Short mmCIF file of C-alpha atoms and ligand atoms in Angstrom, two decimals:
data_model
loop_
_atom_site.label_atom_id
_atom_site.label_comp_id
_atom_site.label_asym_id
_atom_site.label_seq_id
_atom_site.Cartn_x
_atom_site.Cartn_y
_atom_site.Cartn_z
CA UNK A 1 -5.47 -38.58 33.68
CA UNK A 2 -5.55 -42.21 35.51
CA UNK A 3 -8.26 -43.68 37.25
CA UNK A 4 -7.21 -43.17 41.55
CA UNK A 5 -7.41 -46.82 42.00
CA UNK A 6 -7.00 -49.05 39.10
CA UNK A 7 -4.29 -46.52 37.60
CA UNK A 8 -5.29 -47.28 33.82
CA UNK A 9 -5.93 -43.70 32.27
CA UNK A 10 -10.19 -41.96 32.64
CA UNK A 11 -11.66 -42.31 29.40
CA UNK A 12 -13.81 -39.36 28.75
CA UNK A 13 -17.75 -41.24 28.37
CA UNK A 14 -19.11 -40.48 25.10
CA UNK A 15 -22.30 -41.76 26.56
CA UNK A 16 -22.45 -38.24 29.00
CA UNK A 17 -21.07 -36.39 26.82
CA UNK A 18 -24.94 -36.08 25.70
CA UNK A 19 -26.68 -35.02 28.87
CA UNK A 20 -25.77 -31.37 29.93
CA UNK A 21 -27.20 -30.87 32.56
CA UNK A 22 -25.97 -34.15 34.39
CA UNK A 23 -22.60 -33.60 33.72
CA UNK A 24 -21.17 -33.60 37.74
CA UNK A 25 -19.27 -30.31 39.35
CA UNK A 26 -16.55 -32.05 39.08
CA UNK A 27 -14.84 -34.41 37.37
CA UNK A 28 -14.65 -37.72 38.29
CA UNK A 29 -11.14 -39.61 39.63
CA UNK A 30 -13.00 -43.64 39.40
CA UNK A 31 -13.24 -45.20 36.14
CA UNK A 32 -16.35 -46.54 35.19
CA UNK A 33 -14.64 -49.94 36.07
CA UNK A 34 -13.51 -48.74 39.68
CA UNK A 35 -16.85 -46.72 40.72
CA UNK A 36 -19.07 -49.73 40.08
CA UNK A 37 -17.68 -51.77 42.95
CA UNK A 38 -18.66 -49.14 45.34
CA UNK A 39 -22.71 -49.32 46.10
CA UNK A 40 -24.26 -46.48 46.23
CA UNK A 41 -27.38 -45.58 49.00
CA UNK A 42 -31.20 -45.56 46.98
CA UNK A 43 -32.09 -42.60 48.54
CA UNK A 44 -35.91 -43.21 47.81
CA UNK A 45 -36.02 -46.30 49.98
CA UNK A 46 -33.70 -45.12 53.13
CA UNK A 47 -35.09 -44.33 57.40
CA UNK A 48 -35.92 -40.57 56.82
CA UNK A 49 -34.10 -40.10 60.84
CA UNK A 50 -30.12 -41.29 59.63
CA UNK A 51 -29.63 -42.92 55.83
CA UNK A 52 -29.92 -46.56 56.47
CA UNK A 53 -30.17 -48.30 53.45
CA UNK A 54 -33.21 -50.57 53.04
CA UNK A 55 -35.71 -48.77 56.30
CA UNK A 56 -38.54 -46.29 54.43
CA UNK A 57 -39.42 -45.92 58.06
CA UNK A 58 -37.82 -44.82 61.46
CA UNK A 59 -35.45 -46.97 62.49
CA UNK A 60 -34.85 -49.05 65.79
CA UNK A 61 -31.57 -46.66 66.23
CA UNK A 62 -33.89 -43.44 65.55
CA UNK A 63 -36.50 -43.88 67.80
CA UNK A 64 -33.69 -44.36 70.68
CA UNK A 65 -31.83 -40.91 69.57
CA UNK A 66 -35.38 -39.84 69.73
CA UNK A 67 -36.91 -41.59 72.31
CA UNK A 68 -34.12 -39.64 73.97
CA UNK A 69 -35.49 -36.37 73.23
CA UNK A 70 -32.92 -35.77 70.07
CA UNK A 71 -34.04 -34.06 67.05
CA UNK A 72 -33.17 -36.00 64.57
CA UNK A 73 -30.22 -35.23 62.20
CA UNK A 74 -32.23 -36.49 58.84
CA UNK A 75 -28.86 -38.33 57.98
CA UNK A 76 -28.10 -38.47 54.59
CA UNK A 77 -25.57 -40.69 52.97
CA UNK A 78 -23.98 -41.42 49.90
CA UNK A 79 -22.57 -45.43 50.11
CA UNK A 80 -23.14 -49.14 52.07
CA UNK A 81 -20.22 -49.85 54.02
CA UNK A 82 -19.56 -53.26 51.08
CA UNK A 83 -16.23 -54.89 51.54
CA UNK A 84 -15.05 -52.33 48.41
CA UNK A 85 -15.92 -49.40 50.21
CA UNK A 86 -14.74 -50.68 53.63
CA UNK A 87 -11.14 -51.65 51.64
CA UNK A 88 -10.50 -48.39 50.63
CA UNK A 89 -11.55 -46.69 54.11
CA UNK A 90 -8.24 -49.33 55.61
CA UNK A 91 -6.07 -47.72 52.23
CA UNK A 92 -6.81 -43.92 52.52
CA UNK A 93 -7.80 -43.95 56.59
CA UNK A 94 -5.77 -46.48 57.67
CA UNK A 95 -2.82 -46.85 55.67
CA UNK A 96 -3.29 -43.12 55.73
CA UNK A 97 -3.08 -42.80 51.52
CA UNK A 98 -3.27 -39.32 50.97
CA UNK A 99 -4.11 -39.03 47.28
CA UNK A 100 -7.40 -41.40 47.13
CA UNK A 101 -8.51 -38.03 49.03
CA UNK A 102 -10.68 -37.04 46.18
CA UNK A 103 -11.96 -40.44 45.10
CA UNK A 104 -15.08 -39.48 45.50
CA UNK A 105 -15.41 -35.55 45.29
CA UNK A 106 -17.78 -35.28 41.89
CA UNK A 107 -19.80 -37.64 44.39
CA UNK A 108 -20.42 -35.41 47.18
CA UNK A 109 -21.58 -32.43 46.61
CA UNK A 110 -24.10 -30.67 49.28
CA UNK A 111 -26.23 -28.21 47.26
CA UNK A 112 -28.60 -26.26 49.64
CA UNK A 113 -28.29 -21.78 50.44
CA UNK A 114 -27.68 -20.40 53.09
CA UNK A 115 -26.15 -22.74 55.53
CA UNK A 116 -22.78 -23.59 56.52
CA UNK A 117 -20.97 -27.45 56.19
CA UNK A 118 -19.00 -28.18 58.99
CA UNK A 119 -16.80 -31.30 58.69
CA UNK A 120 -16.07 -33.92 61.68
CA UNK A 121 -12.51 -33.08 63.01
CA UNK A 122 -9.71 -35.68 63.90
CA UNK A 123 -8.09 -36.24 67.39
CA UNK A 124 -5.32 -33.61 67.97
CA UNK A 125 -3.65 -37.51 68.01
CA UNK A 126 -4.96 -39.06 64.92
CA UNK A 127 -4.48 -36.74 62.92
CA UNK A 128 -0.48 -36.14 63.86
CA UNK A 129 0.01 -39.98 63.38
CA UNK A 130 -2.05 -39.75 59.89
CA UNK A 131 -0.94 -36.36 59.00
CA UNK A 132 -3.95 -35.75 56.88
CA UNK A 133 -7.52 -34.43 58.46
CA UNK A 134 -9.64 -37.70 56.68
CA UNK A 135 -12.69 -36.31 56.31
CA UNK A 136 -11.28 -33.07 55.55
CA UNK A 137 -9.75 -34.51 52.48
CA UNK A 138 -13.13 -36.09 51.32
CA UNK A 139 -14.97 -33.01 51.38
CA UNK A 140 -11.80 -31.05 50.86
CA UNK A 141 -13.35 -29.36 47.09
CA UNK A 142 -16.89 -27.78 49.47
CA UNK A 143 -16.60 -24.61 51.16
CA UNK A 144 -16.12 -25.69 54.91
CA UNK A 145 -16.36 -24.54 57.87
CA UNK A 146 -13.85 -25.99 60.66
CA UNK A 147 -16.08 -24.57 64.05
CA UNK A 148 -15.15 -27.68 65.80
CA UNK A 149 -12.86 -29.50 67.69
CA UNK A 150 -12.26 -32.95 68.98
CA UNK A 151 -10.44 -33.88 71.67
CA UNK A 152 -7.78 -36.40 72.50
CA UNK A 153 -9.99 -40.01 73.59
CA UNK A 154 -8.47 -42.66 74.89
CA UNK A 155 -10.03 -45.77 72.68
CA UNK A 156 -10.35 -44.47 69.49
CA UNK A 157 -14.28 -44.86 68.14
CA UNK A 158 -12.47 -48.05 65.16
CA UNK A 159 -11.68 -50.09 68.17
CA UNK A 160 -15.30 -49.87 70.06
CA UNK A 161 -18.06 -52.24 70.16
CA UNK A 162 -21.90 -50.42 69.79
CA UNK A 163 -22.58 -50.75 72.60
CA UNK A 164 -18.79 -48.57 74.07
CA UNK A 165 -19.75 -46.54 70.86
CA UNK A 166 -22.95 -44.98 71.99
CA UNK A 167 -21.42 -45.03 76.22
CA UNK A 168 -18.32 -42.56 74.48
CA UNK A 169 -18.45 -39.12 75.83
CA UNK A 170 -18.19 -35.54 74.46
CA UNK A 171 -14.56 -34.41 73.33
CA UNK A 172 -15.77 -31.41 70.48
CA UNK A 173 -16.52 -27.95 70.65
CA UNK A 174 -17.72 -25.37 68.69
CA UNK A 175 -16.20 -22.41 68.01
CA UNK A 176 -18.69 -20.33 65.87
CA UNK A 177 -17.75 -16.73 64.27
CA UNK A 178 -20.58 -13.78 64.93
CA UNK A 179 -22.45 -14.96 62.05
CA UNK A 180 -24.06 -18.11 61.44
CA UNK A 181 -26.45 -19.01 59.36
CA UNK A 182 -29.79 -20.88 59.91
CA UNK A 183 -28.36 -24.69 58.71
CA UNK A 184 -25.27 -26.66 59.80
CA UNK A 185 -24.59 -29.64 57.84
CA UNK A 186 -22.22 -31.73 59.50
CA UNK A 187 -20.26 -34.01 57.49
CA UNK A 188 -18.71 -37.11 58.63
CA UNK A 189 -17.25 -40.28 57.03
CA UNK A 190 -18.41 -42.61 58.40
CA UNK A 191 -22.53 -42.79 59.86
CA UNK A 192 -22.29 -45.60 62.32
CA UNK A 193 -24.14 -45.45 65.73
CA UNK A 194 -24.64 -41.77 65.31
CA UNK A 195 -22.73 -40.66 68.36
CA UNK A 196 -20.69 -38.84 67.29
CA UNK A 197 -22.63 -36.26 65.63
CA UNK A 198 -25.46 -36.47 68.13
CA UNK A 199 -22.20 -35.00 70.59
CA UNK A 200 -21.24 -32.34 67.31
CA UNK A 201 -24.87 -31.53 67.36
CA UNK A 202 -24.51 -30.79 71.25
CA UNK A 203 -21.80 -28.75 70.98
CA UNK A 204 -22.76 -26.40 68.70
CA UNK A 205 -25.99 -25.93 71.05
CA UNK A 206 -23.81 -26.28 73.52
CA UNK A 207 -22.06 -22.73 71.58
CA UNK A 208 -25.04 -21.32 71.35
CA UNK A 209 -26.00 -22.28 68.29
CA UNK A 210 -30.09 -23.21 67.54
CA UNK A 211 -30.86 -23.84 63.94
CA UNK A 212 -31.09 -26.54 61.85
CA UNK A 213 -28.46 -29.41 62.00
CA UNK A 214 -28.56 -32.11 59.98
CA UNK A 215 -25.71 -34.23 59.02
CA UNK A 216 -24.28 -35.48 55.74
CA UNK A 217 -21.33 -39.14 55.56
CA UNK A 218 -19.88 -40.53 53.02
CA UNK A 219 -20.76 -43.70 54.24
CA UNK A 220 -23.18 -45.25 56.61
ZN1 ZN B 301 -10.71 -47.67 37.98
ZN1 ZN B 302 -32.10 -44.67 61.35
#
């Protein structure tokens, strides 16, 4: 098999074969050199509310969400939005290069019991243009609960300023099955202001879900 980014053959790393406990649940899709270009977030020093790197106490944004009466999402992300990650997202989402969807599958593991993993869906218009749902692609190796739908909005989040993003109106609807576990983990590709995820949580509440809602994203 070849690295999804540089297309060089992937070799078994002899350094990892001895560490049985550290063996990932899925095989890496990127070679070590390509993978090393992405900046993994040190989870020991993140904001407890949103997973922002190097913010060991609650950041300004999270204080604002809290002041608005939100219960924080205890969000965590795996990677920083550095230039190599921006390039990756541009190729995957922007250019619609679907074969990159599993690039981080070995890293994107969400373990835990009594929880449902609910991805943030694409708008139908975007789905139709791109031909795939980028978040479903990234997390497609996990058992996903497709309980949210998103109405088409006039301007995509990516084309908005920060202030405009925060003013975005609710466009999610949740359809829950009869039996829902006590915790829902929302999954997204990128956490910017948190607006999208808090809307998704509000949709779950509106559909009657009273349990815990937390969230994860590839990038913060
Ligand atoms: Zn590579
Ligand atoms: Zn925060």
